[in-house]
Amino acid sequence: MYISRLKDIVDTYDRFCIHRINGLKAFFVLELMFLFHFIYTVPNPYFYYFYVPLTAFAAELAGNSLEEKSLFLFLTLTSCTIVIFLFDIASEYKTFFVFFVFFVSLFLYYIAVYKLKGFFVAAPLILSLGAYSLIYGDTNTNFYVALNNALETLVAMLIMLLGLYVFPKSYYLIIWRRAFYDVLVNLEQITAKICKEDVKTIHIVSGIIVMERHSKMLSKKMKYYSILKITILSFDLIMAMSYLISFQKTVNIHYVVVLNKYIKLLRDACLKQQPIEIEPHEVAVMEETHELRTLNQIILSWNRLCLDQW
């Protein structure tokens, strides 16, 4: 019972499984780093090889695609390496160092505000890691020691980029499917209320944002275009709900009932990861309205996805 209650709490907090998969990804990258360290025995690895790269790994979360995630990780760790190296060397000159830190901070936040919005996550990480490196100032003021430490961080960065590249893309499909289920749950609730003429507005369906973001992270071998088509058509169906709500007193309720019925069936099929069939006598009905035609296309794409994927 305790495990079941804990699972429910976790599912409530992390309903799309994003945080759990991010944690698994961080663990996967850490294992690669441990493996490299085990083989090559990196000297004094704690701060420059482990702590700096793993802390900077948080910047990867700002990316909305695999390319952006790799880019933010690369820029953050490269910037960390440069800033730590310069902080270590410049800290010997106290007065100059104060002005140097000010202008470095100004430059980083200028980049975040005017050039690269996602850098807002990276900027405080870079500065805090640069400041933390001053703890080792007694040894790092030596140019060659600081250079060696910088190389350790760059090696760790390459391992992390490799880890992001080889991390199984099937985990992103889990997130996408959970988001699709969330969209269907919301659509089922909206259409049920329309049948009762009991809805005035449509709230933001956050699942469609998660679907769009993670559909771009999937491998082309995963029926990629079926997934993209389902994502686009789901957004179209959400937008169509606004029309139904605006004209709910004049729309043919029979069509909305059919729409609600097959959204429910598709929701259950998504949970069970299995295809669904449209009843023969309702095939023609599925072509009667824009909403039903859209749902029919989603069902066909879902069935194609199920045949190959699960």
PDB file of C-alpha atoms in Angstrom:
ATOM      1  CA  MET A   1       0.000   0.000   0.000  1.00  0.00           C
ATOM      2  CA  TYR A   2       2.829   2.409   0.859  1.00  0.00           C
ATOM      3  CA  ILE A   3       4.490   1.817  -2.546  1.00  0.00           C
ATOM      4  CA  SER A   4       1.174   2.377  -4.334  1.00  0.00           C
ATOM      5  CA  ARG A   5       0.570   5.629  -2.420  1.00  0.00           C
ATOM      6  CA  LEU A   6       4.117   6.792  -3.154  1.00  0.00           C
ATOM      7  CA  LYS A   7       3.631   6.037  -6.864  1.00  0.00           C
ATOM      8  CA  ASP A   8       0.410   8.077  -6.886  1.00  0.00           C
ATOM      9  CA  ILE A   9       2.189  11.023  -5.253  1.00  0.00           C
ATOM     10  CA  VAL A  10       5.038  10.843  -7.779  1.00  0.00           C
ATOM     11  CA  ASP A  11       2.560  10.583 -10.680  1.00  0.00           C
ATOM     12  CA  THR A  12       0.689  13.623  -9.372  1.00  0.00           C
ATOM     13  CA  TYR A  13       3.881  15.671  -9.159  1.00  0.00           C
ATOM     14  CA  ASP A  14       5.451  14.307 -12.353  1.00  0.00           C
ATOM     15  CA  ARG A  15       2.473  13.258 -14.482  1.00  0.00           C
ATOM     16  CA  PHE A  16       4.406  13.294 -17.762  1.00  0.00           C
ATOM     17  CA  CYS A  17       7.392  11.381 -16.277  1.00  0.00           C
ATOM     18  CA  ILE A  18       9.737  14.192 -17.379  1.00  0.00           C
ATOM     19  CA  HIS A  19      11.628  14.548 -14.090  1.00  0.00           C
ATOM     20  CA  ARG A  20      12.097  10.800 -13.665  1.00  0.00           C
ATOM     21  CA  ILE A  21      13.509  10.440 -17.164  1.00  0.00           C
ATOM     22  CA  ASN A  22      15.759  13.478 -16.674  1.00  0.00           C
ATOM     23  CA  GLY A  23      17.041  11.828 -13.506  1.00  0.00           C
ATOM     24  CA  LEU A  24      17.651   8.585 -15.386  1.00  0.00           C
ATOM     25  CA  LYS A  25      19.488  10.522 -18.099  1.00  0.00           C
ATOM     26  CA  ALA A  26      21.724  12.223 -15.524  1.00  0.00           C
ATOM     27  CA  PHE A  27      22.461   8.827 -13.944  1.00  0.00           C
ATOM     28  CA  PHE A  28      23.279   7.373 -17.383  1.00  0.00           C
ATOM     29  CA  VAL A  29      25.736  10.215 -18.087  1.00  0.00           C
ATOM     30  CA  LEU A  30      27.276   9.805 -14.615  1.00  0.00           C
ATOM     31  CA  GLU A  31      27.854   6.097 -15.280  1.00  0.00           C
ATOM     32  CA  LEU A  32      29.718   6.958 -18.498  1.00  0.00           C
ATOM     33  CA  MET A  33      31.869   9.412 -16.557  1.00  0.00           C
ATOM     34  CA  PHE A  34      32.608   6.793 -13.881  1.00  0.00           C
ATOM     35  CA  LEU A  35      33.545   4.313 -16.602  1.00  0.00           C
ATOM     36  CA  PHE A  36      35.997   6.747 -18.182  1.00  0.00           C
ATOM     37  CA  HIS A  37      37.484   7.583 -14.785  1.00  0.00           C
ATOM     38  CA  PHE A  38      37.791   3.865 -13.955  1.00  0.00           C
ATOM     39  CA  ILE A  39      39.750   3.234 -17.168  1.00  0.00           C
ATOM     40  CA  TYR A  40      41.952   6.341 -17.283  1.00  0.00           C
ATOM     41  CA  THR A  41      42.070   7.449 -13.594  1.00  0.00           C
ATOM     42  CA  VAL A  42      41.509  11.214 -13.855  1.00  0.00           C
ATOM     43  CA  PRO A  43      43.682  12.987 -11.220  1.00  0.00           C
ATOM     44  CA  ASN A  44      41.780  14.906  -8.510  1.00  0.00           C
ATOM     45  CA  PRO A  45      38.429  14.371 -10.250  1.00  0.00           C
ATOM     46  CA  TYR A  46      35.959  15.658  -7.635  1.00  0.00           C
ATOM     47  CA  PHE A  47      35.485  19.302  -8.598  1.00  0.00           C
ATOM     48  CA  TYR A  48      36.610  19.756 -12.205  1.00  0.00           C
ATOM     49  CA  TYR A  49      35.676  16.367 -13.624  1.00  0.00           C
ATOM     50  CA  PHE A  50      32.498  15.541 -11.655  1.00  0.00           C
ATOM     51  CA  TYR A  51      31.068  18.525  -9.785  1.00  0.00           C
ATOM     52  CA  VAL A  52      31.342  21.242 -12.440  1.00  0.00           C
ATOM     53  CA  PRO A  53      29.978  19.174 -15.378  1.00  0.00           C
ATOM     54  CA  LEU A  54      27.142  17.584 -13.392  1.00  0.00           C
ATOM     55  CA  THR A  55      26.054  20.950 -11.974  1.00  0.00           C
ATOM     56  CA  ALA A  56      26.192  22.532 -15.435  1.00  0.00           C
ATOM     57  CA  PHE A  57      24.105  19.630 -16.747  1.00  0.00           C
ATOM     58  CA  ALA A  58      21.052  21.486 -15.391  1.00  0.00           C
ATOM     59  CA  ALA A  59      21.375  23.915 -18.339  1.00  0.00           C
ATOM     60  CA  GLU A  60      20.453  21.041 -20.655  1.00  0.00           C
ATOM     61  CA  LEU A  61      16.879  21.248 -19.355  1.00  0.00           C
ATOM     62  CA  ALA A  62      16.417  24.649 -21.028  1.00  0.00           C
ATOM     63  CA  GLY A  63      16.564  23.080 -24.500  1.00  0.00           C
ATOM     64  CA  ASN A  64      13.344  22.287 -26.365  1.00  0.00           C
ATOM     65  CA  SER A  65      14.983  19.835 -28.775  1.00  0.00           C
ATOM     66  CA  LEU A  66      17.958  17.473 -28.694  1.00  0.00           C
ATOM     67  CA  GLU A  67      20.002  19.970 -30.714  1.00  0.00           C
ATOM     68  CA  GLU A  68      19.188  22.786 -28.276  1.00  0.00           C
ATOM     69  CA  LYS A  69      19.944  20.592 -25.272  1.00  0.00           C
ATOM     70  CA  SER A  70      23.368  19.690 -26.672  1.00  0.00           C
ATOM     71  CA  LEU A  71      24.006  23.326 -27.603  1.00  0.00           C
ATOM     72  CA  PHE A  72      23.126  24.658 -24.126  1.00  0.00           C
ATOM     73  CA  LEU A  73      25.238  21.978 -22.464  1.00  0.00           C
ATOM     74  CA  PHE A  74      28.179  22.744 -24.764  1.00  0.00           C
ATOM     75  CA  LEU A  75      27.930  26.531 -24.269  1.00  0.00           C
ATOM     76  CA  THR A  76      27.474  26.228 -20.497  1.00  0.00           C
ATOM     77  CA  LEU A  77      30.393  23.863 -19.924  1.00  0.00           C
ATOM     78  CA  THR A  78      32.672  25.732 -22.326  1.00  0.00           C
ATOM     79  CA  SER A  79      31.794  29.010 -20.579  1.00  0.00           C
ATOM     80  CA  CYS A  80      32.286  27.374 -17.161  1.00  0.00           C
ATOM     81  CA  THR A  81      35.716  26.143 -18.214  1.00  0.00           C
ATOM     82  CA  ILE A  82      36.786  29.575 -19.491  1.00  0.00           C
ATOM     83  CA  VAL A  83      35.354  31.515 -16.520  1.00  0.00           C
ATOM     84  CA  ILE A  84      36.849  29.137 -13.920  1.00  0.00           C
ATOM     85  CA  PHE A  85      40.211  29.267 -15.681  1.00  0.00           C
ATOM     86  CA  LEU A  86      40.163  33.084 -15.810  1.00  0.00           C
ATOM     87  CA  PHE A  87      38.868  33.423 -12.238  1.00  0.00           C
ATOM     88  CA  ASP A  88      41.653  31.166 -10.980  1.00  0.00           C
ATOM     89  CA  ILE A  89      44.335  33.182 -12.782  1.00  0.00           C
ATOM     90  CA  ALA A  90      42.866  36.665 -12.121  1.00  0.00           C
ATOM     91  CA  SER A  91      42.077  36.092  -8.437  1.00  0.00           C
ATOM     92  CA  GLU A  92      45.722  36.757  -7.577  1.00  0.00           C
ATOM     93  CA  TYR A  93      45.178  40.439  -8.467  1.00  0.00           C
ATOM     94  CA  LYS A  94      42.545  41.534  -5.939  1.00  0.00           C
ATOM     95  CA  THR A  95      41.512  44.982  -7.245  1.00  0.00           C
ATOM     96  CA  PHE A  96      41.524  43.931 -10.886  1.00  0.00           C
ATOM     97  CA  PHE A  97      39.559  40.790  -9.984  1.00  0.00           C
ATOM     98  CA  VAL A  98      36.595  42.782  -8.581  1.00  0.00           C
ATOM     99  CA  PHE A  99      36.145  44.693 -11.859  1.00  0.00           C
ATOM    100  CA  PHE A 100      36.812  41.557 -13.888  1.00  0.00           C
ATOM    101  CA  VAL A 101      33.986  39.622 -12.154  1.00  0.00           C
ATOM    102  CA  PHE A 102      31.614  42.565 -12.682  1.00  0.00           C
ATOM    103  CA  PHE A 103      32.240  42.735 -16.438  1.00  0.00           C
ATOM    104  CA  VAL A 104      32.072  38.951 -16.856  1.00  0.00           C
ATOM    105  CA  SER A 105      28.682  38.943 -15.085  1.00  0.00           C
ATOM    106  CA  LEU A 106      27.504  41.842 -17.245  1.00  0.00           C
ATOM    107  CA  PHE A 107      28.561  40.014 -20.410  1.00  0.00           C
ATOM    108  CA  LEU A 108      26.855  36.733 -19.449  1.00  0.00           C
ATOM    109  CA  TYR A 109      23.534  38.403 -18.650  1.00  0.00           C
ATOM    110  CA  TYR A 110      23.773  40.528 -21.820  1.00  0.00           C
ATOM    111  CA  ILE A 111      23.959  37.267 -23.785  1.00  0.00           C
ATOM    112  CA  ALA A 112      20.984  35.879 -21.832  1.00  0.00           C
ATOM    113  CA  VAL A 113      18.806  38.987 -22.310  1.00  0.00           C
ATOM    114  CA  TYR A 114      19.589  39.981 -25.887  1.00  0.00           C
ATOM    115  CA  LYS A 115      21.086  36.978 -27.687  1.00  0.00           C
ATOM    116  CA  LEU A 116      20.089  33.603 -26.222  1.00  0.00           C
ATOM    117  CA  LYS A 117      17.092  33.451 -23.866  1.00  0.00           C
ATOM    118  CA  GLY A 118      17.856  29.908 -22.699  1.00  0.00           C
ATOM    119  CA  PHE A 119      21.157  31.208 -21.313  1.00  0.00           C
ATOM    120  CA  PHE A 120      19.265  32.558 -18.281  1.00  0.00           C
ATOM    121  CA  VAL A 121      19.629  29.087 -16.764  1.00  0.00           C
ATOM    122  CA  ALA A 122      23.327  28.909 -17.603  1.00  0.00           C
ATOM    123  CA  ALA A 123      24.477  32.379 -16.458  1.00  0.00           C
ATOM    124  CA  PRO A 124      24.046  31.894 -12.657  1.00  0.00           C
ATOM    125  CA  LEU A 125      25.471  28.363 -12.918  1.00  0.00           C
ATOM    126  CA  ILE A 126      28.604  29.659 -14.651  1.00  0.00           C
ATOM    127  CA  LEU A 127      29.141  32.446 -12.115  1.00  0.00           C
ATOM    128  CA  SER A 128      28.481  30.260  -9.062  1.00  0.00           C
ATOM    129  CA  LEU A 129      30.863  27.549 -10.287  1.00  0.00           C
ATOM    130  CA  GLY A 130      33.483  30.195 -11.066  1.00  0.00           C
ATOM    131  CA  ALA A 131      33.109  31.563  -7.530  1.00  0.00           C
ATOM    132  CA  TYR A 132      33.214  28.080  -6.000  1.00  0.00           C
ATOM    133  CA  SER A 133      36.465  27.331  -7.837  1.00  0.00           C
ATOM    134  CA  LEU A 134      38.159  30.081  -5.786  1.00  0.00           C
ATOM    135  CA  ILE A 135      38.183  27.661  -2.835  1.00  0.00           C
ATOM    136  CA  TYR A 136      41.061  25.958  -4.675  1.00  0.00           C
ATOM    137  CA  GLY A 137      42.781  29.280  -5.345  1.00  0.00           C
ATOM    138  CA  ASP A 138      46.004  28.361  -3.525  1.00  0.00           C
ATOM    139  CA  THR A 139      46.864  25.782  -6.184  1.00  0.00           C
ATOM    140  CA  ASN A 140      44.997  27.053  -9.244  1.00  0.00           C
ATOM    141  CA  THR A 141      46.826  30.340  -9.625  1.00  0.00           C
ATOM    142  CA  ASN A 142      49.482  28.314 -11.424  1.00  0.00           C
ATOM    143  CA  PHE A 143      48.749  28.586 -15.173  1.00  0.00           C
ATOM    144  CA  TYR A 144      49.511  24.954 -16.041  1.00  0.00           C
ATOM    145  CA  VAL A 145      47.513  23.540 -13.117  1.00  0.00           C
ATOM    146  CA  ALA A 146      44.524  25.687 -14.125  1.00  0.00           C
ATOM    147  CA  LEU A 147      44.939  24.534 -17.747  1.00  0.00           C
ATOM    148  CA  ASN A 148      44.993  20.880 -16.672  1.00  0.00           C
ATOM    149  CA  ASN A 149      41.803  21.390 -14.640  1.00  0.00           C
ATOM    150  CA  ALA A 150      40.140  23.038 -17.645  1.00  0.00           C
ATOM    151  CA  LEU A 151      41.032  20.038 -19.811  1.00  0.00           C
ATOM    152  CA  GLU A 152      39.412  17.697 -17.261  1.00  0.00           C
ATOM    153  CA  THR A 153      36.145  19.643 -17.554  1.00  0.00           C
ATOM    154  CA  LEU A 154      36.302  19.613 -21.359  1.00  0.00           C
ATOM    155  CA  VAL A 155      36.837  15.845 -21.385  1.00  0.00           C
ATOM    156  CA  ALA A 156      33.807  15.436 -19.106  1.00  0.00           C
ATOM    157  CA  MET A 157      31.810  17.657 -21.477  1.00  0.00           C
ATOM    158  CA  LEU A 158      32.610  15.394 -24.429  1.00  0.00           C
ATOM    159  CA  ILE A 159      31.497  12.344 -22.431  1.00  0.00           C
ATOM    160  CA  MET A 160      28.227  14.083 -21.500  1.00  0.00           C
ATOM    161  CA  LEU A 161      27.526  15.078 -25.106  1.00  0.00           C
ATOM    162  CA  LEU A 162      28.137  11.466 -26.115  1.00  0.00           C
ATOM    163  CA  GLY A 163      25.767  10.354 -23.361  1.00  0.00           C
ATOM    164  CA  LEU A 164      23.021  12.685 -24.639  1.00  0.00           C
ATOM    165  CA  TYR A 165      23.507  11.327 -28.149  1.00  0.00           C
ATOM    166  CA  VAL A 166      23.315   7.624 -27.231  1.00  0.00           C
ATOM    167  CA  PHE A 167      20.621   7.966 -24.522  1.00  0.00           C
ATOM    168  CA  PRO A 168      17.670   5.808 -25.742  1.00  0.00           C
ATOM    169  CA  LYS A 169      15.097   7.983 -27.556  1.00  0.00           C
ATOM    170  CA  SER A 170      12.353   5.555 -26.536  1.00  0.00           C
ATOM    171  CA  TYR A 171      12.214   7.321 -23.152  1.00  0.00           C
ATOM    172  CA  TYR A 172      11.079  10.518 -24.893  1.00  0.00           C
ATOM    173  CA  LEU A 173       8.276   8.465 -26.471  1.00  0.00           C
ATOM    174  CA  ILE A 174       7.060   7.599 -22.956  1.00  0.00           C
ATOM    175  CA  ILE A 175       6.782  11.328 -22.187  1.00  0.00           C
ATOM    176  CA  TRP A 176       5.005  11.981 -25.497  1.00  0.00           C
ATOM    177  CA  ARG A 177       2.492   9.173 -24.898  1.00  0.00           C
ATOM    178  CA  ARG A 178       1.708  10.383 -21.365  1.00  0.00           C
ATOM    179  CA  ALA A 179       1.162  13.903 -22.733  1.00  0.00           C
ATOM    180  CA  PHE A 180      -1.119  12.513 -25.468  1.00  0.00           C
ATOM    181  CA  TYR A 181      -3.129  10.682 -22.804  1.00  0.00           C
ATOM    182  CA  ASP A 182      -3.431  13.943 -20.838  1.00  0.00           C
ATOM    183  CA  VAL A 183      -4.731  15.722 -23.961  1.00  0.00           C
ATOM    184  CA  LEU A 184      -7.326  12.989 -24.535  1.00  0.00           C
ATOM    185  CA  VAL A 185      -8.482  13.151 -20.905  1.00  0.00           C
ATOM    186  CA  ASN A 186      -9.014  16.904 -21.262  1.00  0.00           C
ATOM    187  CA  LEU A 187     -10.810  16.536 -24.611  1.00  0.00           C
ATOM    188  CA  GLU A 188     -13.070  13.843 -23.164  1.00  0.00           C
ATOM    189  CA  GLN A 189     -14.024  16.134 -20.271  1.00  0.00           C
ATOM    190  CA  ILE A 190     -14.676  19.096 -22.585  1.00  0.00           C
ATOM    191  CA  THR A 191     -16.867  17.133 -25.016  1.00  0.00           C
ATOM    192  CA  ALA A 192     -18.813  15.588 -22.107  1.00  0.00           C
ATOM    193  CA  LYS A 193     -19.581  19.115 -20.840  1.00  0.00           C
ATOM    194  CA  ILE A 194     -20.538  20.296 -24.340  1.00  0.00           C
ATOM    195  CA  CYS A 195     -23.085  17.467 -24.506  1.00  0.00           C
ATOM    196  CA  LYS A 196     -24.638  18.919 -21.345  1.00  0.00           C
ATOM    197  CA  GLU A 197     -24.165  22.546 -22.550  1.00  0.00           C
ATOM    198  CA  ASP A 198     -22.217  23.055 -19.346  1.00  0.00           C
ATOM    199  CA  VAL A 199     -18.997  24.728 -20.545  1.00  0.00           C
ATOM    200  CA  LYS A 200     -18.205  28.358 -21.349  1.00  0.00           C
ATOM    201  CA  THR A 201     -14.409  28.445 -21.773  1.00  0.00           C
ATOM    202  CA  ILE A 202     -11.579  26.053 -22.547  1.00  0.00           C
ATOM    203  CA  HIS A 203      -8.541  26.025 -20.273  1.00  0.00           C
ATOM    204  CA  ILE A 204      -4.954  25.589 -21.451  1.00  0.00           C
ATOM    205  CA  VAL A 205      -4.178  21.938 -22.191  1.00  0.00           C
ATOM    206  CA  SER A 206      -0.546  21.673 -21.084  1.00  0.00           C
ATOM    207  CA  GLY A 207      -0.179  18.182 -22.530  1.00  0.00           C
ATOM    208  CA  ILE A 208      -0.148  19.488 -26.113  1.00  0.00           C
ATOM    209  CA  ILE A 209       2.913  21.651 -25.323  1.00  0.00           C
ATOM    210  CA  VAL A 210       4.738  18.604 -23.949  1.00  0.00           C
ATOM    211  CA  MET A 211       3.680  16.560 -27.008  1.00  0.00           C
ATOM    212  CA  GLU A 212       5.041  19.164 -29.395  1.00  0.00           C
ATOM    213  CA  ARG A 213       8.336  19.530 -27.539  1.00  0.00           C
ATOM    214  CA  HIS A 214       9.115  15.825 -27.171  1.00  0.00           C
ATOM    215  CA  SER A 215       7.887  14.770 -30.613  1.00  0.00           C
ATOM    216  CA  LYS A 216      10.967  16.566 -31.980  1.00  0.00           C
ATOM    217  CA  MET A 217      13.284  14.486 -29.783  1.00  0.00           C
ATOM    218  CA  LEU A 218      12.311  11.109 -31.208  1.00  0.00           C
ATOM    219  CA  SER A 219      14.242   8.906 -33.582  1.00  0.00           C
ATOM    220  CA  LYS A 220      13.150   8.845 -37.227  1.00  0.00           C
ATOM    221  CA  LYS A 221      12.885   5.038 -36.839  1.00  0.00           C
ATOM    222  CA  MET A 222       9.900   5.365 -34.462  1.00  0.00           C
ATOM    223  CA  LYS A 223       7.107   6.057 -36.971  1.00  0.00           C
ATOM    224  CA  TYR A 224       8.221   9.653 -36.566  1.00  0.00           C
ATOM    225  CA  TYR A 225       5.751  11.141 -39.053  1.00  0.00           C
ATOM    226  CA  SER A 226       2.773   9.368 -37.488  1.00  0.00           C
ATOM    227  CA  ILE A 227       3.776  10.891 -34.138  1.00  0.00           C
ATOM    228  CA  LEU A 228       4.109  14.355 -35.687  1.00  0.00           C
ATOM    229  CA  LYS A 229       0.751  13.968 -37.435  1.00  0.00           C
ATOM    230  CA  ILE A 230      -0.978  12.953 -34.184  1.00  0.00           C
ATOM    231  CA  THR A 231       0.606  15.951 -32.426  1.00  0.00           C
ATOM    232  CA  ILE A 232      -0.522  18.448 -35.087  1.00  0.00           C
ATOM    233  CA  LEU A 233      -4.026  16.980 -35.366  1.00  0.00           C
ATOM    234  CA  SER A 234      -4.398  16.937 -31.556  1.00  0.00           C
ATOM    235  CA  PHE A 235      -3.631  20.661 -31.507  1.00  0.00           C
ATOM    236  CA  ASP A 236      -6.173  21.165 -34.310  1.00  0.00           C
ATOM    237  CA  LEU A 237      -8.780  19.238 -32.311  1.00  0.00           C
ATOM    238  CA  ILE A 238      -8.154  21.356 -29.226  1.00  0.00           C
ATOM    239  CA  MET A 239      -8.642  24.506 -31.301  1.00  0.00           C
ATOM    240  CA  ALA A 240     -11.853  23.037 -32.759  1.00  0.00           C
ATOM    241  CA  MET A 241     -13.217  22.693 -29.226  1.00  0.00           C
ATOM    242  CA  SER A 242     -13.404  26.502 -29.059  1.00  0.00           C
ATOM    243  CA  TYR A 243     -15.777  26.457 -32.025  1.00  0.00           C
ATOM    244  CA  LEU A 244     -17.968  23.773 -30.441  1.00  0.00           C
ATOM    245  CA  ILE A 245     -18.122  25.730 -27.184  1.00  0.00           C
ATOM    246  CA  SER A 246     -19.070  28.944 -28.993  1.00  0.00           C
ATOM    247  CA  PHE A 247     -21.897  27.239 -30.914  1.00  0.00           C
ATOM    248  CA  GLN A 248     -22.833  24.478 -28.488  1.00  0.00           C
ATOM    249  CA  LYS A 249     -26.501  25.421 -28.594  1.00  0.00           C
ATOM    250  CA  THR A 250     -26.686  24.964 -32.384  1.00  0.00           C
ATOM    251  CA  VAL A 251     -24.352  22.014 -33.060  1.00  0.00           C
ATOM    252  CA  ASN A 252     -25.778  18.544 -33.633  1.00  0.00           C
ATOM    253  CA  ILE A 253     -25.358  16.892 -30.237  1.00  0.00           C
ATOM    254  CA  HIS A 254     -25.350  13.422 -31.831  1.00  0.00           C
ATOM    255  CA  TYR A 255     -22.028  14.203 -33.516  1.00  0.00           C
ATOM    256  CA  VAL A 256     -20.574  15.486 -30.230  1.00  0.00           C
ATOM    257  CA  VAL A 257     -21.696  12.266 -28.492  1.00  0.00           C
ATOM    258  CA  VAL A 258     -19.905  10.189 -31.146  1.00  0.00           C
ATOM    259  CA  LEU A 259     -16.860  12.432 -30.791  1.00  0.00           C
ATOM    260  CA  ASN A 260     -16.871  11.956 -27.015  1.00  0.00           C
ATOM    261  CA  LYS A 261     -17.293   8.186 -27.406  1.00  0.00           C
ATOM    262  CA  TYR A 262     -14.245   7.730 -29.632  1.00  0.00           C
ATOM    263  CA  ILE A 263     -12.102  10.129 -27.606  1.00  0.00           C
ATOM    264  CA  LYS A 264     -12.843   7.890 -24.602  1.00  0.00           C
ATOM    265  CA  LEU A 265     -11.937   4.774 -26.595  1.00  0.00           C
ATOM    266  CA  LEU A 266      -8.739   6.369 -27.843  1.00  0.00           C
ATOM    267  CA  ARG A 267      -7.872   7.486 -24.297  1.00  0.00           C
ATOM    268  CA  ASP A 268      -8.217   3.909 -23.034  1.00  0.00           C
ATOM    269  CA  ALA A 269      -6.264   2.592 -26.040  1.00  0.00           C
ATOM    270  CA  CYS A 270      -3.471   5.069 -25.319  1.00  0.00           C
ATOM    271  CA  LEU A 271      -3.273   3.835 -21.740  1.00  0.00           C
ATOM    272  CA  LYS A 272      -3.160   0.198 -22.865  1.00  0.00           C
ATOM    273  CA  GLN A 273      -0.948   0.958 -25.892  1.00  0.00           C
ATOM    274  CA  GLN A 274      -3.201  -0.831 -28.342  1.00  0.00           C
ATOM    275  CA  PRO A 275      -5.095   0.098 -31.559  1.00  0.00           C
ATOM    276  CA  ILE A 276      -8.849   0.729 -31.717  1.00  0.00           C
ATOM    277  CA  GLU A 277     -11.498   0.014 -34.342  1.00  0.00           C
ATOM    278  CA  ILE A 278     -14.311   2.245 -35.560  1.00  0.00           C
ATOM    279  CA  GLU A 279     -17.633   0.437 -35.636  1.00  0.00           C
ATOM    280  CA  PRO A 280     -18.749  -0.238 -39.252  1.00  0.00           C
ATOM    281  CA  HIS A 281     -22.050   1.638 -38.910  1.00  0.00           C
ATOM    282  CA  GLU A 282     -20.185   4.753 -37.651  1.00  0.00           C
ATOM    283  CA  VAL A 283     -17.509   4.932 -40.359  1.00  0.00           C
ATOM    284  CA  ALA A 284     -19.638   7.336 -42.413  1.00  0.00           C
ATOM    285  CA  VAL A 285     -20.456   9.423 -39.336  1.00  0.00           C
ATOM    286  CA  MET A 286     -16.716  10.001 -38.745  1.00  0.00           C
ATOM    287  CA  GLU A 287     -16.650  12.061 -41.961  1.00  0.00           C
ATOM    288  CA  GLU A 288     -19.578  14.339 -41.100  1.00  0.00           C
ATOM    289  CA  THR A 289     -17.811  17.184 -39.219  1.00  0.00           C
ATOM    290  CA  HIS A 290     -14.341  18.687 -39.082  1.00  0.00           C
ATOM    291  CA  GLU A 291     -13.885  17.474 -35.497  1.00  0.00           C
ATOM    292  CA  LEU A 292     -14.864  13.889 -36.353  1.00  0.00           C
ATOM    293  CA  ARG A 293     -12.659  13.852 -39.469  1.00  0.00           C
ATOM    294  CA  THR A 294      -9.726  15.123 -37.399  1.00  0.00           C
ATOM    295  CA  LEU A 295     -10.295  12.497 -34.711  1.00  0.00           C
ATOM    296  CA  ASN A 296     -10.595   9.814 -37.393  1.00  0.00           C
ATOM    297  CA  GLN A 297      -7.183  10.816 -38.789  1.00  0.00           C
ATOM    298  CA  ILE A 298      -5.698  10.707 -35.273  1.00  0.00           C
ATOM    299  CA  ILE A 299      -7.107   7.204 -34.750  1.00  0.00           C
ATOM    300  CA  LEU A 300      -5.699   5.970 -38.081  1.00  0.00           C
ATOM    301  CA  SER A 301      -2.252   7.404 -37.254  1.00  0.00           C
ATOM    302  CA  TRP A 302      -2.431   5.938 -33.735  1.00  0.00           C
ATOM    303  CA  ASN A 303      -3.243   2.498 -35.147  1.00  0.00           C
ATOM    304  CA  ARG A 304      -0.266   2.696 -37.530  1.00  0.00           C
ATOM    305  CA  LEU A 305       1.933   3.706 -34.633  1.00  0.00           C
ATOM    306  CA  CYS A 306       0.721   0.784 -32.489  1.00  0.00           C
ATOM    307  CA  LEU A 307       1.302  -1.803 -35.209  1.00  0.00           C
ATOM    308  CA  ASP A 308       5.004  -0.998 -35.326  1.00  0.00           C
ATOM    309  CA  GLN A 309       5.883   0.538 -31.991  1.00  0.00           C
ATOM    310  CA  TRP A 310       4.370  -1.526 -29.157  1.00  0.00           C
TER     311      TRP A 310
END
